[in-house]
Short mmCIF file of C-alpha atoms and ligand atoms in Angstrom, two decimals:
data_model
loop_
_atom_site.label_atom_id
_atom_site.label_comp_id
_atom_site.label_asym_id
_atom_site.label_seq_id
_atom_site.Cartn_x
_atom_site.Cartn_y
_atom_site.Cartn_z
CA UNK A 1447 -111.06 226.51 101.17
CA UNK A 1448 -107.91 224.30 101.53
CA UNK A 1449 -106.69 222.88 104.46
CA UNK A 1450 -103.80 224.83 104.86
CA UNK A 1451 -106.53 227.82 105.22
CA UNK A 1452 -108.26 226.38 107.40
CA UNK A 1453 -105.37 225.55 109.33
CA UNK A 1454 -104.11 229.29 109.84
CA UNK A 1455 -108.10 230.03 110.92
CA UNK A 1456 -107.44 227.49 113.60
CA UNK A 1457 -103.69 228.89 114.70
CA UNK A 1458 -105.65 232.54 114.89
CA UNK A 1459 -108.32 231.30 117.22
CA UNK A 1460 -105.53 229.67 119.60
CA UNK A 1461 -105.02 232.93 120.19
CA UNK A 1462 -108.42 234.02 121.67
CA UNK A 1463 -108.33 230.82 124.05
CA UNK A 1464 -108.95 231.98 127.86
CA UNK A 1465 -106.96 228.91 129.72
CA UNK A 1466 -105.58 230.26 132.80
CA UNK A 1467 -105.56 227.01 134.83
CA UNK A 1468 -103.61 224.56 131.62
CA UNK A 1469 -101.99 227.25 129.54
CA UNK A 1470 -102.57 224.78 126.64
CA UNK A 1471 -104.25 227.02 123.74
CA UNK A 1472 -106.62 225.54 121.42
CA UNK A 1473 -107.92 226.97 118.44
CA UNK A 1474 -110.45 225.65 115.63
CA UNK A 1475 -111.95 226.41 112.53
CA UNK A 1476 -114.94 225.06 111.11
CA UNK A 1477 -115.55 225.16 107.53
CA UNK A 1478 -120.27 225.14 107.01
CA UNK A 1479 -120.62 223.62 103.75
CA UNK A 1480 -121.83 227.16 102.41
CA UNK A 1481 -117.95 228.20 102.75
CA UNK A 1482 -118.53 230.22 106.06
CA UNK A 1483 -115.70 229.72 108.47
CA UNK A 1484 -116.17 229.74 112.39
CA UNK A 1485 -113.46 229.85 114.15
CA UNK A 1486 -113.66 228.56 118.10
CA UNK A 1487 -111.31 228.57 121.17
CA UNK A 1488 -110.91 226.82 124.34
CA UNK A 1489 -112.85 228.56 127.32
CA UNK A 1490 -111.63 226.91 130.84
CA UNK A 1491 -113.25 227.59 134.27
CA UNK A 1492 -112.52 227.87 137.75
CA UNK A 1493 -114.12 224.44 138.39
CA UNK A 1494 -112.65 222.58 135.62
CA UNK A 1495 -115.35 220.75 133.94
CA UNK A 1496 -117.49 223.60 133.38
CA UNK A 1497 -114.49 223.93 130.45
CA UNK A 1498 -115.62 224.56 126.74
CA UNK A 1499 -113.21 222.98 124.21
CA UNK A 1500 -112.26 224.91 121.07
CA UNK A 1501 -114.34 222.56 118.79
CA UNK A 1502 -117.60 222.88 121.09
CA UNK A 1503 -117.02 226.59 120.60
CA UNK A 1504 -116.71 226.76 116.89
CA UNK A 1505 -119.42 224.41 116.23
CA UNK A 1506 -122.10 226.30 118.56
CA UNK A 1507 -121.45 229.69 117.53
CA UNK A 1508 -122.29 227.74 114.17
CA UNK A 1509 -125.64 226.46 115.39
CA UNK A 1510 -126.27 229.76 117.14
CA UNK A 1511 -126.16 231.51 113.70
CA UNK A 1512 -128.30 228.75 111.83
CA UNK A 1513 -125.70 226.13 110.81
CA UNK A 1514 -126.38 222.51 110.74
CA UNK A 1515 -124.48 221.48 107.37
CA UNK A 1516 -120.62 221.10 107.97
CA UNK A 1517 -118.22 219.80 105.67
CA UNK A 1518 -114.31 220.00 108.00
CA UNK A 1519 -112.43 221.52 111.05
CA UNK A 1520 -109.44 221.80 111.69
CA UNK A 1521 -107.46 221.94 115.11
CA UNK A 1522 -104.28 223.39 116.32
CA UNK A 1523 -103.08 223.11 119.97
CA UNK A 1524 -100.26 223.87 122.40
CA UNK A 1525 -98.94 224.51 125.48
CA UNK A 1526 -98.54 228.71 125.63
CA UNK A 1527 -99.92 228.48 121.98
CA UNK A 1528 -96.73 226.82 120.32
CA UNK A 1529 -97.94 224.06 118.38
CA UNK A 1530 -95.46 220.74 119.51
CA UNK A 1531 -97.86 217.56 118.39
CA UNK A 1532 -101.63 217.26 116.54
CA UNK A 1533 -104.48 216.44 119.40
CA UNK A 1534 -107.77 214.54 118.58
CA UNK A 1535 -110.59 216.69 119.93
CA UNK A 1536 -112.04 215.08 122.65
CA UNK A 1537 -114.90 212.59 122.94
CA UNK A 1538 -116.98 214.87 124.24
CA UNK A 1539 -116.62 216.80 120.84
CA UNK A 1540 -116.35 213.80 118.63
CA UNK A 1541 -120.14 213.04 120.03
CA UNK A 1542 -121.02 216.56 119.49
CA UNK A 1543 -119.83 216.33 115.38
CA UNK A 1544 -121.69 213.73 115.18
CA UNK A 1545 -125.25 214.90 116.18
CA UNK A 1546 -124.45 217.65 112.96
CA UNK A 1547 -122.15 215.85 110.83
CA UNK A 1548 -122.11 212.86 108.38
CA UNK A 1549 -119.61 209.92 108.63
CA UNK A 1550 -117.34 211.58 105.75
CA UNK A 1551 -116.87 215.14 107.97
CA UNK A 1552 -113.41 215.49 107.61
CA UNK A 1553 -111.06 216.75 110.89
CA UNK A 1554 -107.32 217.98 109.98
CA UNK A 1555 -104.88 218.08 113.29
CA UNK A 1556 -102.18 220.17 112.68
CA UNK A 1557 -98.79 219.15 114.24
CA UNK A 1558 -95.43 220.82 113.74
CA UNK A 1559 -94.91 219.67 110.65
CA UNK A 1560 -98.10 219.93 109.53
CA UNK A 1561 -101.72 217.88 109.66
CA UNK A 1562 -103.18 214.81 110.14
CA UNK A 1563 -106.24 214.08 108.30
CA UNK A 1564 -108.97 211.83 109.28
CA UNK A 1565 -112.92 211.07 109.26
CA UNK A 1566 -115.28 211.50 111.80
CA UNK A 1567 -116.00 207.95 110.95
CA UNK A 1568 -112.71 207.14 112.14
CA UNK A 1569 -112.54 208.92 115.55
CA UNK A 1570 -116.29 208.47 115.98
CA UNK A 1571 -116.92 204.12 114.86
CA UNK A 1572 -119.91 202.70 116.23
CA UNK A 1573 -121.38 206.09 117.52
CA UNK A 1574 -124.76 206.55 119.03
CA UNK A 1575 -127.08 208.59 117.06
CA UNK A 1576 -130.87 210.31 117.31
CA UNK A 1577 -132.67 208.76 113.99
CA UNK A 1578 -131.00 205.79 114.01
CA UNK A 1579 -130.77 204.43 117.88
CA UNK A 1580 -133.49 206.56 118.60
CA UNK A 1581 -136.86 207.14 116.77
CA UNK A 1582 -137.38 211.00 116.98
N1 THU B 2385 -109.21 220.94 124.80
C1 THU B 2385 -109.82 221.43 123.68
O1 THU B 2385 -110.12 222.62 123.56
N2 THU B 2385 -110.08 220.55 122.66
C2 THU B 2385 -109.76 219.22 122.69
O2 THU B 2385 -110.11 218.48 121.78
C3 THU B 2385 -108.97 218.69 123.79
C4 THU B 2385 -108.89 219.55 125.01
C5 THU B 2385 -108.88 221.89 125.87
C6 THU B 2385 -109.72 221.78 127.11
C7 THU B 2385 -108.80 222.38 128.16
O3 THU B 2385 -108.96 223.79 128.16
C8 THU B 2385 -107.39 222.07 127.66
O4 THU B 2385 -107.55 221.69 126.29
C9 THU B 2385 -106.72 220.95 128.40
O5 THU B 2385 -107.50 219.82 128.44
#
């Protein structure tokens, strides 16, 4: 699976996002590391932070199905789903990648031109984490 794959995966799910309060589309693609692809979109609601973002979608339909091993995702946003500039998921995300994902989970954010690339050990440093702040 290359990027650039993943990357069209992502621009399909922008088109499943249900966003009538922002109009900004997000779409994602999440790649297990047994090569299945699930794609996610954003899902807003009436009283805003009830909101799913696109990651959060992909990876628990994932989890749903039995996932826990990931290996990338990629991201594609835009107002009215025309991608203008890459966006970093969200924090809220980030935290969620890294209760199933290693330091070296990779995140592509594709941009007009075309993708950024960067670790979850990047957007996530000094993250909290059950085994290691936590004895479970
Ligand atoms: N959004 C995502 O889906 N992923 C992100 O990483 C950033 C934000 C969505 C949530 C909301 O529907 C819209 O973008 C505007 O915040």
């Amino acid at each position: 699976m290359t990027p650039e794959k993943l990357i069209e995966l992502a621009k399909e799910a922008m088109g499943h996002a249900y966003v009538p309060y922002s109009g900004f589309k997000v779409g994602a693609a999440l790649l297990c590391k047994d090569g299945t692809v699930y794609q996610g979109c954003n899902i807003e609601n009436a009283a805003y932070s009830p909101t799913n973002c696109a990651e959060r979608t992909a990876f628990f339909k994932a989890v749903y199905d039995g996932h826990r091993d990931f290996t990338a995702i990629a991201v594609c946003a835009g107002k009215d789903g025309v991608i203008t500039c890459s966006v970093p998921p969200c924090g809220v995300c980030r935290q969620v990648m890294r209760e199933f994902c290693q330091d070296d989970f990779v995140i592509y954010m594709a941009d007009a031109q075309g993708y950024e690339t960067r670790t979850l050990a990047e957007l996530l440093p000094h993250s909290f984490r059950a085994g290691e702040h936590m004895d479970v």
